[in-house]
Structure formats: structure tokens, C-alpha cells
Amino acid sequence: MSTYRIATIPGDGIGEDVTEEAVRVLDAAARGFTIEWTEFDWSCEQYLRTGAMMPADGAAQLAEFDAIFLGAVGFPGVPDHVSLWGLLIPLRRAFGLYVNLRPVRLLPGTESALSGRTADELDMLIVRENSEGEYSEIGGTHNPGRPDEFVLQESVFTRVGCERIIRHAFERAGQRQKKVCSATKSNGLIHSMPYWDRVFDEIAAEYPDIETRQMHVDALAAEIVLHPDRLDVIVGSNLFGDILSDLAAAVTGGLGLAPSGNINPEKTGPSMFEAVHGSAPDIAGKGIANPVAQILAGAMMLEHLGEHDTAAAIDKAVCDALEKGETLTPDLGGSATTTELGNAIAERAAAQ
Ligand code: NAD
Ligand code: IPM
Ligand code: MN
């Protein structure tokens, strides 16, 4: 029987609660394999104690694992650019996790913000560039403290980076509804986005059987709300993919439902799985966070590792528990705790 070695980083806030539930569900569901979890307590708390979010050799410590399972990072008391650039963003880069997959589905038993939509009308996949673009360290503050003070923040769009993420989106679309929509903003950003569009056109020519669209990201935001049925795979730069994924999660019924996979498609290092949401300081410590997003991120992790049957069983357990509707957390209109919804899913996963 194979054993997967998984590193967990529960992190901050509700990251700890939802990771605990997801670990329980994955253990309950595992068929024909076992998972050996190793926990790392890297967090804002650790930063306040030691001055670092993770040790200097943090990435090296994780390199030997089959995958990384991350809760959420960031908490009031440590500036977000310190906590996130001290852990999440460097890990995405250390392991070549240039694809960020963010499925957007209407799950049974949950109500879309767009009432009347059915699951087949609301099934999208956001393919977010995850290693460059608007998230760059190039820039700086000039003339600090003077009246002519200014700040520069550069974007980086490389040919390799654009080609590989756009190609990945086309490959995914080939396994779905064969449609790719590219998020652009070439009307406002005169260098980066026309370049992105040019690479998109080049790659599109390699996939004549895939239907393509290019939409300015603002109009695309409206399209996600007004006509999600027209969308299948959405490919976007790092920042556009980030913003669209919270919007799309909200359209399906909330941030507590949306999983995310940071993928190294070549499998030359461990991929990392997390929810789309953050550490939710406003509900941290209350035991009411919705664990579904983190549990579905766990199913994505097992899918990535090749455990298709167990991943499907977890997906079904989530859908069944939501459809039954007896243990919904407050964000879904219920009054259940994180653990109660986690239990309902774990029991169903174990019974399959
Ligand atoms: P957030 O996603 O943490 O919360 C936004 C809103 O959604 C809040 O009202 C919250 O209560 C709600 N929410 C989120 N997840 C939920 C869940 N599982 N169940 C029920 N409600 C949920 O976004 P934010 O407030 O902008 O960020 C808080 C912190 O998290 C910041 O430090 C931010 O940088 C960090 N963050 C981390 C990650 C990550 O580690 N992957 C992702 C996003 C934000
Ligand atoms: C996400 C988060 C991160 C991002 C932040 C916390 C840096 O919002 O994973 O969606 O923007 O990549
Ligand atoms: Mn985000």
C-alpha cells in the first residue's frame, strides 16, 4: 500500500480550523493508500516570535514531500506584504508552481448569488498565472518623505511565463467544454496586455478546435455574474486571476466553497493545495468557518497524486452533505460549526 508524505502548513486564523477538518476527511476517505502528515507551524505567530514566517531553509525542508497542504497565511499584527512574501509567494515560486487552478462550480444544496442558475450553467475553471505578472519585486520608493516622493511597481510578463500558462489553459479546455476566455486589459495597459494578447493568439492557433474569446477583465467580471453559462476555462494574469477567483467564488455562494491548486505540471517538485480564501480574521477562533473549500483542495491534491477514486469519493461526500443541508455553516445560511460540517463530510467519505 502506498504512503504519501504530505506537509501541512495550517497557518493563521481559520486556516488551522479548516485544515484540521480536511485532514480528517482525507484520512477517512483514503482507500488503498495512507497519508503521512507532517505539520509545520509556520505562521504570523511564529513571525512575531522569531522574526521570520518560516526558516531560511523552509523551501528545502518541503522539497522532499509529495505535496504541500496549506491553510491560510496572514493575520492582523503582521503586515500582509510581510507575511505573504515571507511564506506563500516564495513557496509558489520555489517549486515552479506556475499554474494556479481554481475550479468554480455550483455545488448541490448551495444557493448561487445568481438565483435560478443550475450546476451545468455554472462550471468554470480559472487558470491563473502564478509566478510573475503584476506580482513582482521590481520597483521601489523614490525620494521617501519628500514632496516629490513616488513609488514604482513593475509588472513582468515573460514569453516563457505567458506561453506556458496559456497553453495549460488550452490543454485543460480540451478536457472540458473546449472554450477558453482570456482576461485582458489591453485598452488600459499598453505594454503588458497587448503582449499577453499576442501570445494568446499564437497559442490559440495551435488549438483550432478550441473556441476562444478575449475580454477586458472589467467586462469579464460582469460576464461572470451575468452569463456564467457562456464561460468554461478563463485564463488570466496573476492579479486578474486573483480578483476574478474571489468574484467567481462569491457567485457560487461564497468564499468558503472555492478550492485552489498551485500546480507544477512537470511534477519536478511538490505542488501546493489551499483554499481560495484567506485566514478570515473576522471569524477566526469562533469555530464557524466553512471547511468545504479546504476539503475540496484536499480532493484536488489527491487527484494530482493520481488517487482519482478517493478524490471523487470526497467530492461526492461534500456534495451529499451540502445537499442534505442539515449541517451548513453560517455562511451557507445554517448554524453548524466547522467540525459539525467536517464530521458530516468525513462520515460520508468513510462510508463509501
Ligand atoms: P478572507 O478570504 O480571509 O476573508 C474575506 C471574507 O470571507 C471574510 O468576511 C471572511 O469571514 C469570509 N470567509 C473566508 N473564508 C471563509 C470560510 N471558509 N467560511 C466562512 N467565511 C469565510 O480575505 P481577507 O479578509 O482579505 O484576508 C484576511 C487575511 O488572509 C489577510 O492577511 C490576507 O492577506 C490573507 N489571505 C491569505 C490567503 C492564503 O494564504 N492563501 C488568501 C487570501 C488572503
Ligand atoms: C490568493 C491570495 C494571495 C494572492 C495573497 C494572500 C498574496 O489572495 O491566493 O488568492 O493574491 O495570490
Ligand atoms: Mn486571492
XYZ file of C-alpha atoms and ligand atoms in Angstrom:
409
model
C 0.000 0.000 0.000
C 1.482 3.348 -0.954
C 2.020 6.134 1.535
C 2.020 9.796 0.572
C 4.109 12.172 2.597
C 2.234 15.457 2.844
C 3.476 18.637 4.513
C 0.697 20.674 6.143
C 1.020 24.336 6.987
C -2.234 25.267 8.771
C -1.020 28.885 9.067
C -3.217 31.562 10.586
C -6.825 32.223 11.588
C -9.382 29.819 10.148
C -6.566 28.132 8.218
C -5.996 25.998 11.292
C -9.670 25.006 11.707
C -10.347 24.140 8.084
C -7.085 22.238 7.660
C -7.892 20.057 10.673
C -11.251 19.105 9.116
C -9.761 18.480 5.689
C -7.062 16.200 7.116
C -9.762 14.212 8.904
C -11.838 13.856 5.723
C -8.866 12.772 3.615
C -7.838 10.162 6.189
C -11.405 8.877 6.405
C -11.728 8.659 2.627
C -8.331 7.123 1.807
C -8.717 3.766 0.051
C -5.664 1.726 -0.963
C -3.169 4.251 0.340
C -2.290 6.107 3.524
C -1.211 9.659 4.180
C 1.650 10.555 6.494
C 1.088 14.166 7.555
C 3.940 16.345 8.815
C 2.840 19.638 10.300
C 4.829 22.867 10.114
C 3.731 25.653 12.465
C 4.846 28.457 10.137
C 2.559 31.419 10.708
C 2.290 35.046 11.792
C 2.595 33.829 15.386
C 5.954 32.307 14.502
C 6.932 35.584 12.820
C 6.205 37.541 15.992
C 8.296 35.048 17.988
C 11.250 34.586 15.636
C 11.149 37.421 13.087
C 10.575 35.012 10.171
C 7.458 33.383 8.728
C 9.455 30.241 8.021
C 13.086 29.190 8.476
C 15.606 30.266 5.825
C 15.718 26.667 4.555
C 11.901 26.373 4.624
C 11.505 25.529 0.961
C 14.298 22.964 1.178
C 12.508 21.282 4.084
C 9.365 20.935 1.979
C 11.065 19.817 -1.221
C 11.032 16.128 -0.323
C 7.273 15.921 0.282
C 4.793 14.569 -2.264
C 2.625 17.687 -1.868
C 2.001 20.651 0.423
C -1.357 21.333 2.050
C -1.684 24.940 3.133
C -4.371 26.569 5.278
C -4.154 30.345 5.065
C -1.489 32.871 5.846
C -1.842 36.391 7.182
C -3.193 37.963 10.338
C -3.597 41.440 11.822
C -0.398 42.362 13.651
C 1.888 41.399 10.780
C 1.619 43.464 7.567
C 0.227 41.345 4.733
C 3.124 42.034 2.390
C 5.478 40.722 5.079
C 3.528 37.549 5.877
C 2.644 36.614 2.304
C 6.007 37.444 0.758
C 7.569 35.553 3.670
C 5.758 32.270 3.021
C 3.076 31.765 0.368
C 4.516 33.662 -2.585
C 8.101 32.379 -2.207
C 6.810 28.794 -1.937
C 4.783 29.200 -5.138
C 7.980 30.262 -6.870
C 10.398 27.826 -5.188
C 8.640 24.807 -6.666
C 7.729 26.191 -10.087
C 4.004 26.288 -9.265
C 3.236 28.469 -12.241
C -0.331 27.210 -12.697
C -2.995 28.179 -10.196
C -6.149 26.154 -10.875
C -9.361 27.483 -9.373
C -12.484 25.489 -10.205
C -15.781 27.353 -9.867
C -18.820 25.099 -9.556
C -22.328 25.407 -8.254
C -22.446 22.646 -5.623
C -25.704 20.909 -4.728
C -27.562 22.347 -1.770
C -25.879 25.718 -2.072
C -27.558 28.769 -3.457
C -25.833 30.839 -6.063
C -25.784 34.576 -5.647
C -27.404 34.345 -9.087
C -30.620 32.619 -8.228
C -32.075 30.222 -10.758
C -28.723 29.001 -12.104
C -28.126 25.251 -12.286
C -24.876 23.337 -11.881
C -24.404 22.848 -15.641
C -24.671 26.614 -16.183
C -22.072 27.433 -13.559
C -18.976 25.319 -14.055
C -15.815 27.261 -14.815
C -12.100 26.783 -14.307
C -9.888 29.776 -13.654
C -6.326 29.165 -14.801
C -4.339 31.845 -13.065
C -0.698 32.659 -13.852
C 1.023 32.102 -10.530
C 4.640 33.145 -10.737
C 5.091 36.560 -12.364
C 2.910 39.316 -13.883
C 1.821 42.053 -11.548
C 3.289 40.235 -8.517
C 6.877 41.359 -8.867
C 9.557 42.591 -6.503
C 10.864 45.056 -9.059
C 10.256 48.631 -8.062
C 10.851 50.833 -5.089
C 10.166 54.037 -3.252
C 11.960 57.107 -4.504
C 12.595 60.338 -2.645
C 10.997 58.937 0.510
C 9.458 61.538 2.783
C 9.881 64.342 0.256
C 7.060 66.138 -1.563
C 8.224 64.511 -4.798
C 8.097 61.033 -3.268
C 6.929 58.309 -5.669
C 6.634 54.550 -5.811
C 7.165 52.228 -8.777
C 5.788 48.694 -9.009
C 6.789 46.901 -12.196
C 4.991 44.008 -13.874
C 6.881 41.166 -15.501
C 5.455 39.257 -18.468
C 7.945 36.780 -19.935
C 7.437 34.773 -23.114
C 8.016 31.528 -21.233
C 5.596 32.543 -18.474
C 2.807 33.644 -20.829
C 3.161 30.743 -23.247
C 3.116 28.010 -20.622
C 0.084 29.260 -18.696
C -1.947 29.954 -21.835
C -1.010 26.550 -23.274
C -2.024 24.938 -19.983
C -5.436 26.635 -20.231
C -5.954 25.253 -23.743
C -4.981 21.757 -22.593
C -7.493 21.931 -19.723
C -10.206 23.257 -22.066
C -9.644 20.253 -24.321
C -10.788 18.056 -21.414
C -13.831 20.272 -20.684
C -16.177 22.331 -22.868
C -13.438 23.356 -25.323
C -13.715 27.090 -24.656
C -11.035 29.487 -23.410
C -11.625 33.109 -22.485
C -8.560 35.271 -21.897
C -8.702 38.113 -19.377
C -7.006 41.125 -20.910
C -6.885 44.866 -20.311
C -5.082 45.968 -23.438
C -7.130 49.145 -23.551
C -5.514 50.441 -20.366
C -2.191 48.629 -20.022
C -0.337 49.399 -23.221
C 2.711 47.140 -22.901
C 1.916 44.047 -20.862
C -1.581 43.213 -22.050
C -1.085 43.673 -25.804
C 1.855 41.294 -25.371
C -0.316 38.805 -23.430
C -2.929 39.057 -26.220
C -0.303 38.413 -28.893
C 0.942 35.270 -27.140
C -2.678 34.180 -26.625
C -3.318 34.480 -30.389
C -0.172 32.481 -31.159
C -1.082 29.645 -28.804
C -4.734 29.696 -29.920
C -3.572 28.985 -33.467
C -2.153 25.672 -32.179
C -5.617 24.630 -30.941
C -8.055 25.130 -33.826
C -10.775 23.023 -32.174
C -10.951 25.271 -29.073
C -13.297 28.263 -29.177
C -11.602 31.453 -27.941
C -12.616 34.828 -26.615
C -10.652 37.747 -25.282
C -12.410 40.071 -22.879
C -11.247 43.065 -20.927
C -11.135 41.985 -17.329
C -13.738 44.517 -16.226
C -16.247 43.288 -18.794
C -15.312 39.698 -17.933
C -16.128 40.385 -14.283
C -19.610 41.391 -15.398
C -19.855 38.351 -17.703
C -19.119 36.008 -14.761
C -22.105 37.492 -12.965
C -24.465 37.903 -15.911
C -23.658 34.938 -18.183
C -21.532 32.335 -16.370
C -23.032 29.716 -18.723
C -21.023 31.158 -21.614
C -17.720 30.609 -19.806
C -15.601 27.468 -19.434
C -11.851 27.991 -18.905
C -10.733 31.514 -18.029
C -7.023 32.267 -18.292
C -5.627 35.346 -16.629
C -2.521 37.001 -15.283
C -1.624 36.710 -11.612
C -3.623 39.742 -10.417
C -6.574 39.330 -12.761
C -6.848 35.631 -11.855
C -6.762 36.516 -8.172
C -9.560 39.056 -8.364
C -11.749 37.009 -10.688
C -11.470 33.947 -8.445
C -12.956 35.692 -5.380
C -15.700 37.132 -7.587
C -16.451 33.725 -9.095
C -16.434 32.055 -5.669
C -18.946 34.619 -4.440
C -21.166 33.906 -7.434
C -21.320 30.210 -6.487
C -22.331 31.034 -2.928
C -19.266 32.136 -1.024
C -15.549 32.021 -0.380
C -15.919 29.007 1.876
C -16.604 26.798 -1.152
C -13.721 27.545 -3.534
C -10.583 25.349 -3.675
C -7.269 26.127 -5.325
C -4.272 24.155 -6.564
C -0.823 25.612 -7.121
C 0.457 23.190 -9.706
C 3.864 22.269 -11.066
C 2.609 20.423 -14.172
C 6.003 18.815 -14.842
C 5.954 17.374 -11.298
C 9.586 18.359 -10.728
C 8.630 19.475 -7.207
C 5.704 19.220 -4.797
C 2.507 21.044 -5.762
C 0.636 23.017 -3.101
C -3.085 22.994 -2.369
C -5.102 25.563 -0.424
C -8.474 27.297 -0.398
C -9.031 30.485 -2.396
C -9.980 32.303 0.805
C -7.665 33.713 3.450
C -7.448 33.457 7.224
C -10.735 35.345 7.807
C -9.708 37.219 10.972
C -13.312 38.400 11.407
C -14.495 34.845 12.188
C -11.223 33.297 13.416
C -11.487 31.444 16.730
C -15.277 31.152 16.505
C -15.326 27.637 15.061
C -17.754 28.586 12.293
C -15.549 28.691 9.187
C -16.816 26.646 6.277
C -14.315 23.787 5.730
C -15.583 22.827 2.239
C -13.045 24.874 0.245
C -10.131 23.298 2.129
C -11.637 19.797 1.848
C -12.091 20.214 -1.915
C -8.489 21.472 -2.094
C -7.568 18.157 -0.439
C -9.519 16.295 -3.135
C -7.616 18.269 -5.807
C -4.381 17.199 -4.112
C -5.356 13.508 -4.256
C -6.427 13.920 -7.894
C -2.992 15.409 -8.639
C -1.331 12.445 -6.894
C -3.335 10.029 -9.060
C -5.856 8.897 -6.428
C -8.865 9.541 -8.647
C -11.305 7.237 -6.831
C -10.705 8.745 -3.388
C -10.810 12.281 -4.809
C -14.180 11.511 -6.414
C -15.436 9.966 -3.163
C -14.562 13.145 -1.238
C -16.245 15.278 -3.873
C -19.377 13.149 -3.577
C -19.270 13.286 0.229
C -19.124 17.094 0.073
C -21.999 17.274 -2.426
C -24.131 14.827 -0.418
C -23.561 16.649 2.882
C -24.380 20.017 1.299
C -27.435 18.644 -0.460
C -28.725 17.113 2.769
C -28.378 20.595 4.225
C -28.527 19.624 7.899
C -25.068 20.804 8.881
C -24.460 24.018 6.964
C -22.162 26.661 8.400
C -23.477 30.244 8.869
C -22.043 31.488 5.541
C -24.409 28.994 3.846
C -27.360 30.023 5.962
C -27.059 27.286 8.596
C -25.905 27.234 12.193
C -23.442 24.308 12.198
C -19.842 24.569 13.355
C -16.765 23.862 11.251
C -16.436 20.494 12.987
C -20.080 19.539 12.501
C -19.904 20.099 8.744
C -16.465 18.430 8.659
C -17.875 15.414 10.511
C -20.835 15.102 8.173
C -18.448 15.029 5.211
C -15.935 12.685 6.879
C -18.666 10.176 7.815
C -19.944 10.077 4.248
C -16.421 9.778 2.870
C -15.636 6.883 5.232
C -18.851 5.064 4.309
C -18.145 4.990 0.564
P -10.557 36.318 3.561
O -10.749 35.386 2.398
O -9.778 35.790 4.690
O -11.998 36.774 4.089
C -12.925 37.502 3.286
C -14.360 37.304 3.841
O -14.798 35.971 3.537
C -14.445 37.444 5.360
O -15.643 38.082 5.687
C -14.449 36.013 5.857
O -15.128 35.804 7.074
C -15.145 35.268 4.714
N -14.640 33.879 4.612
C -13.446 33.496 4.098
N -13.302 32.183 4.185
C -14.406 31.698 4.789
C -14.829 30.402 5.180
N -14.073 29.310 4.965
N -16.036 30.270 5.791
C -16.804 31.345 6.003
N -16.464 32.592 5.663
C -15.260 32.779 5.055
O -9.899 37.643 2.948
P -9.224 38.920 3.692
O -10.064 39.300 4.872
O -8.960 39.882 2.626
O -7.822 38.391 4.220
C -7.535 38.007 5.551
C -6.070 37.587 5.642
O -5.831 36.411 4.856
C -5.100 38.638 5.110
O -3.944 38.593 5.889
C -4.797 38.165 3.698
O -3.582 38.625 3.195
C -4.778 36.667 3.929
N -5.018 35.833 2.747
C -4.317 34.652 2.702
C -4.561 33.766 1.677
C -3.773 32.492 1.637
O -2.965 32.223 2.490
N -3.980 31.662 0.665
C -5.550 34.057 0.723
C -6.261 35.260 0.805
C -5.991 36.150 1.843
C -4.814 34.109 -3.076
C -4.394 35.214 -2.145
C -2.929 35.588 -2.336
C -2.691 36.029 -3.774
C -2.419 36.673 -1.380
C -2.702 36.306 0.052
C -0.988 37.015 -1.600
O -5.228 36.329 -2.292
O -4.175 33.048 -3.082
O -5.799 34.268 -3.797
O -3.088 37.141 -4.164
O -2.100 35.274 -4.519
Mn -6.965 35.935 -3.556
